[in-house]
Short mmCIF file of C-alpha atoms in Angstrom, two decimals:
data_model
loop_
_atom_site.label_atom_id
_atom_site.label_comp_id
_atom_site.label_asym_id
_atom_site.label_seq_id
_atom_site.Cartn_x
_atom_site.Cartn_y
_atom_site.Cartn_z
CA MET A 29 -47.57 45.98 -201.49
CA SER A 30 -51.04 46.17 -200.06
CA TRP A 31 -54.15 44.28 -200.92
CA GLU A 32 -56.53 46.44 -203.31
CA GLU A 33 -60.17 45.68 -204.16
CA MET A 34 -60.34 44.39 -207.67
CA SER A 35 -64.01 43.58 -208.15
CA THR A 36 -67.24 42.71 -206.30
CA SER A 37 -69.41 39.75 -207.20
CA GLN A 38 -73.00 39.77 -206.22
CA THR A 39 -76.31 37.99 -206.48
CA VAL A 40 -79.92 38.80 -205.31
CA CYS A 41 -80.86 37.27 -201.83
CA PRO A 42 -83.69 34.67 -201.37
CA CYS A 43 -86.27 37.30 -200.29
CA GLY A 44 -85.43 39.55 -203.30
CA LYS A 45 -84.88 42.76 -201.10
CA GLY A 46 -81.25 42.78 -200.90
CA LYS A 47 -78.07 41.14 -202.28
CA ILE A 48 -75.14 38.72 -201.31
CA THR A 49 -71.65 40.07 -202.24
CA GLN A 50 -68.09 38.96 -202.23
CA LYS A 51 -65.14 41.26 -202.91
CA SER A 52 -62.00 40.02 -204.77
CA TYR A 53 -58.56 41.49 -203.78
CA GLY A 54 -55.24 41.63 -205.57
CA ASP A 55 -51.66 42.83 -204.84
CA ASP A 56 -48.49 43.94 -206.64
CA TRP A 57 -47.28 40.41 -206.93
CA ASN A 58 -50.39 39.36 -208.84
CA ARG A 59 -51.63 37.20 -205.93
CA TYR A 60 -55.58 37.28 -205.68
CA GLN A 61 -57.83 36.25 -202.80
CA ASP A 62 -61.50 36.55 -202.13
CA GLY A 63 -63.03 38.08 -199.27
CA PRO A 64 -65.92 36.79 -197.16
CA VAL A 65 -69.33 36.26 -198.47
CA ILE A 66 -71.67 39.01 -197.08
CA ILE A 67 -75.45 38.94 -196.72
CA GLU A 68 -76.52 42.55 -197.23
CA CYS A 69 -80.08 42.19 -196.55
CA GLU A 70 -81.40 42.67 -192.90
CA GLU A 71 -84.24 39.97 -193.33
CA CYS A 72 -82.04 37.32 -194.82
CA ALA A 73 -79.16 38.05 -192.30
CA LYS A 74 -81.53 37.41 -189.59
CA LYS A 75 -82.55 33.98 -191.04
CA TYR A 76 -79.40 32.60 -192.80
CA LYS A 77 -75.68 32.15 -192.24
CA VAL A 78 -73.06 31.58 -195.03
CA GLU A 79 -71.42 28.08 -195.03
CA GLU A 80 -68.33 27.66 -197.04
CA VAL A 81 -67.51 24.21 -198.46
CA MET A 82 -63.94 24.15 -199.47
CA HIS A 83 -62.69 21.68 -202.28
CA ARG A 84 -58.99 20.70 -202.87
CA GLY A 85 -57.65 19.37 -206.20
CA MET A 86 -55.94 15.91 -206.53
CA LEU A 87 -52.55 17.59 -206.68
CA THR A 88 -51.22 20.63 -204.56
CA SER A 89 -50.71 22.45 -207.87
CA ASP A 90 -54.40 22.13 -208.62
CA GLY A 91 -55.18 24.56 -205.78
CA SER A 92 -58.50 24.86 -203.94
CA TRP A 93 -61.86 26.47 -204.47
CA SER A 94 -64.87 27.22 -202.44
CA GLU A 95 -68.73 26.85 -202.76
CA TYR A 96 -70.86 29.05 -200.73
CA PHE A 97 -74.45 28.25 -199.25
CA LEU A 98 -77.10 29.82 -197.21
CA LEU A 99 -78.07 27.69 -194.25
CA PRO A 100 -80.79 28.47 -191.72
CA LYS A 101 -79.18 30.01 -188.64
CA ASP A 102 -81.17 27.61 -186.52
CA TYR A 103 -79.98 24.51 -188.24
CA PRO A 104 -78.38 22.14 -185.62
CA GLU A 105 -74.70 21.15 -185.69
CA TYR A 106 -73.82 17.46 -186.03
CA ASP A 107 -74.29 15.59 -182.70
CA GLY A 108 -74.26 12.19 -183.51
CA PRO A 109 -71.69 9.46 -182.56
CA SER A 110 -67.98 10.64 -182.51
CA GLU A 111 -64.97 8.69 -181.96
CA THR A 112 -63.25 11.76 -180.24
CA ALA A 113 -66.19 12.51 -178.02
CA THR A 114 -66.50 8.82 -176.93
CA TYR A 115 -62.77 7.86 -176.37
CA GLY A 116 -60.84 11.00 -176.65
CA SER A 117 -58.14 11.94 -178.95
CA SER A 118 -55.97 9.07 -180.50
CA ALA A 119 -52.83 8.32 -178.46
CA ASN A 120 -49.64 9.94 -179.74
CA PRO A 121 -46.89 7.14 -179.73
CA ASN A 122 -44.31 9.82 -178.61
CA TRP A 123 -46.26 10.26 -175.21
CA ASP A 124 -48.21 7.04 -174.86
CA PHE A 125 -46.85 4.20 -176.87
CA THR A 126 -48.84 1.47 -174.97
CA GLY A 127 -52.07 3.34 -175.81
CA TRP A 128 -51.01 3.88 -179.35
CA LEU A 129 -50.47 0.10 -179.76
CA ILE A 130 -53.81 -0.81 -178.20
CA GLN A 131 -55.69 1.73 -180.55
CA HIS A 132 -53.81 0.65 -183.78
CA PHE A 133 -53.68 -3.27 -183.28
CA THR A 134 -56.13 -5.88 -182.12
CA GLU A 135 -55.22 -8.19 -179.25
CA ALA A 136 -54.67 -10.95 -181.70
CA GLU A 137 -52.47 -8.94 -183.82
CA LEU A 138 -50.37 -7.85 -180.67
CA GLU A 139 -50.14 -11.74 -179.63
CA GLU A 140 -48.92 -12.51 -183.07
CA THR A 141 -46.29 -9.72 -182.91
CA GLU A 142 -45.20 -10.88 -179.46
CA GLU A 143 -44.69 -14.41 -180.74
CA GLN A 144 -42.51 -13.12 -183.64
CA LEU A 145 -40.47 -11.05 -181.11
CA HIS A 146 -39.77 -14.11 -179.03
CA VAL A 147 -38.33 -15.96 -182.11
CA VAL A 148 -36.52 -13.07 -184.16
CA LYS A 149 -33.60 -11.74 -182.46
CA ALA A 150 -32.65 -8.87 -184.95
CA SER A 151 -35.09 -6.18 -185.60
CA SER A 152 -34.14 -6.01 -189.28
CA LYS A 153 -35.68 -9.35 -189.65
CA LEU A 154 -39.10 -8.52 -188.28
CA THR A 155 -42.10 -8.52 -190.70
CA GLY A 156 -45.66 -7.44 -190.99
CA ASN A 157 -46.95 -5.64 -188.06
CA ALA A 158 -43.81 -6.29 -185.99
CA ALA A 159 -41.74 -4.46 -188.60
CA TYR A 160 -44.28 -1.50 -188.37
CA ILE A 161 -44.33 -1.43 -184.64
CA CYS A 162 -40.41 -1.40 -184.75
CA LYS A 163 -40.61 1.53 -187.03
CA GLU A 164 -42.89 3.61 -184.79
CA HIS A 165 -40.85 2.38 -181.67
CA LYS A 166 -37.56 3.81 -183.14
CA SER A 167 -39.46 7.11 -183.95
CA ALA A 168 -41.17 7.40 -180.63
CA LEU A 169 -38.75 5.77 -178.19
CA LYS A 170 -35.47 5.97 -180.13
CA THR A 171 -34.67 2.24 -179.89
CA VAL A 172 -35.15 -0.79 -182.12
CA ARG A 173 -33.79 -3.37 -179.62
CA VAL A 174 -36.16 -6.37 -179.91
CA SER A 175 -36.19 -6.60 -176.03
CA ALA A 176 -37.45 -3.10 -175.68
CA ILE A 177 -40.16 -3.50 -178.40
CA LEU A 178 -41.20 -6.84 -176.72
CA ALA A 179 -41.60 -4.98 -173.31
CA SER A 180 -43.70 -2.49 -174.98
CA VAL A 181 -45.98 -4.94 -176.73
CA GLU A 182 -46.25 -6.90 -173.43
CA ARG A 183 -47.33 -3.90 -171.61
CA ALA A 184 -50.03 -3.26 -174.28
CA LEU A 185 -51.23 -6.81 -173.92
CA SER A 186 -51.51 -6.70 -170.08
CA ALA A 187 -53.43 -3.33 -170.37
CA TYR A 188 -55.65 -4.37 -173.31
CA PRO A 189 -58.57 -6.01 -171.38
CA GLU A 190 -59.28 -2.89 -169.36
CA TYR A 191 -58.42 -0.27 -171.95
CA VAL A 192 -61.37 1.70 -173.16
CA GLY A 193 -61.06 2.79 -176.84
CA ASN A 194 -59.16 -0.14 -178.30
CA LYS A 195 -58.96 -0.79 -182.06
CA GLN A 196 -62.21 -2.78 -182.31
CA GLN A 197 -63.99 -0.20 -180.31
CA ARG A 198 -62.81 2.61 -182.28
CA GLU A 199 -63.39 0.90 -185.45
CA GLU A 200 -67.10 0.29 -184.47
CA ILE A 201 -67.72 3.99 -183.47
CA ARG A 202 -66.01 5.07 -186.69
CA LYS A 203 -68.46 3.12 -188.74
CA GLN A 204 -71.33 4.56 -186.64
CA GLU A 205 -69.97 8.09 -187.27
CA GLU A 206 -69.48 7.72 -190.93
CA ILE A 207 -73.22 6.44 -191.33
CA ALA A 208 -74.58 9.20 -189.12
CA HIS A 209 -72.42 11.85 -190.74
CA ALA A 210 -73.80 10.73 -194.27
CA ASP A 211 -77.41 10.84 -192.83
CA TYR A 212 -76.76 14.34 -191.39
CA TYR A 213 -75.13 15.68 -194.59
CA GLU A 214 -77.98 14.17 -196.81
CA GLU A 215 -80.49 15.93 -194.55
CA LYS A 216 -78.57 19.21 -194.42
CA VAL A 217 -78.34 19.44 -198.19
CA LYS A 218 -82.06 19.71 -198.42
CA HIS A 219 -82.00 22.96 -196.27
CA ARG A 220 -79.19 24.77 -198.00
CA ILE A 221 -79.53 27.35 -200.77
CA ALA A 222 -76.50 27.56 -203.24
CA ILE A 223 -75.05 31.11 -203.61
CA ARG A 224 -74.12 31.69 -207.41
CA LEU A 225 -72.13 34.92 -207.42
CA ASP A 226 -71.92 36.84 -210.76
#
């Protein structure tokens, strides 16, 4: 049950002296997969790299497919604003529930939740953000006691002013990153050469 080469697709490279190829493989169970796209031209291999853009269907059953492009080897990687580079990875509620609260709720939202937690005595009666925090609290800290949730929210509120990477800060950098990524992609598309394999 090994993979066997079924066919080879190819096209002429940009300089016209060589070709770009991709082999397709199949096995005994009628599964098929494509191999890597290879530049078989010394001149073009020095100038270009192959970029794969993978697309996924709306449903899992739709599968996925790839488009391939040649991109100049010296084309720079994206180095614009980045949420992760600026503030680090998002907090995982299982390890840093306080950080997770600060990163996912504004100070006003946490204050509103705190007010609700002072009034409501049963976690099943919580609504809105408080109900969502309760659900996450149960998953991360294994308790839905209102007093425990209130203590977590109070810790987050006391840490909020000094915390770098709160919800508003992260949303602002995300907006900047989205705009910068769109500009980068728009410029990058101008330098790509589509590979149409036959």
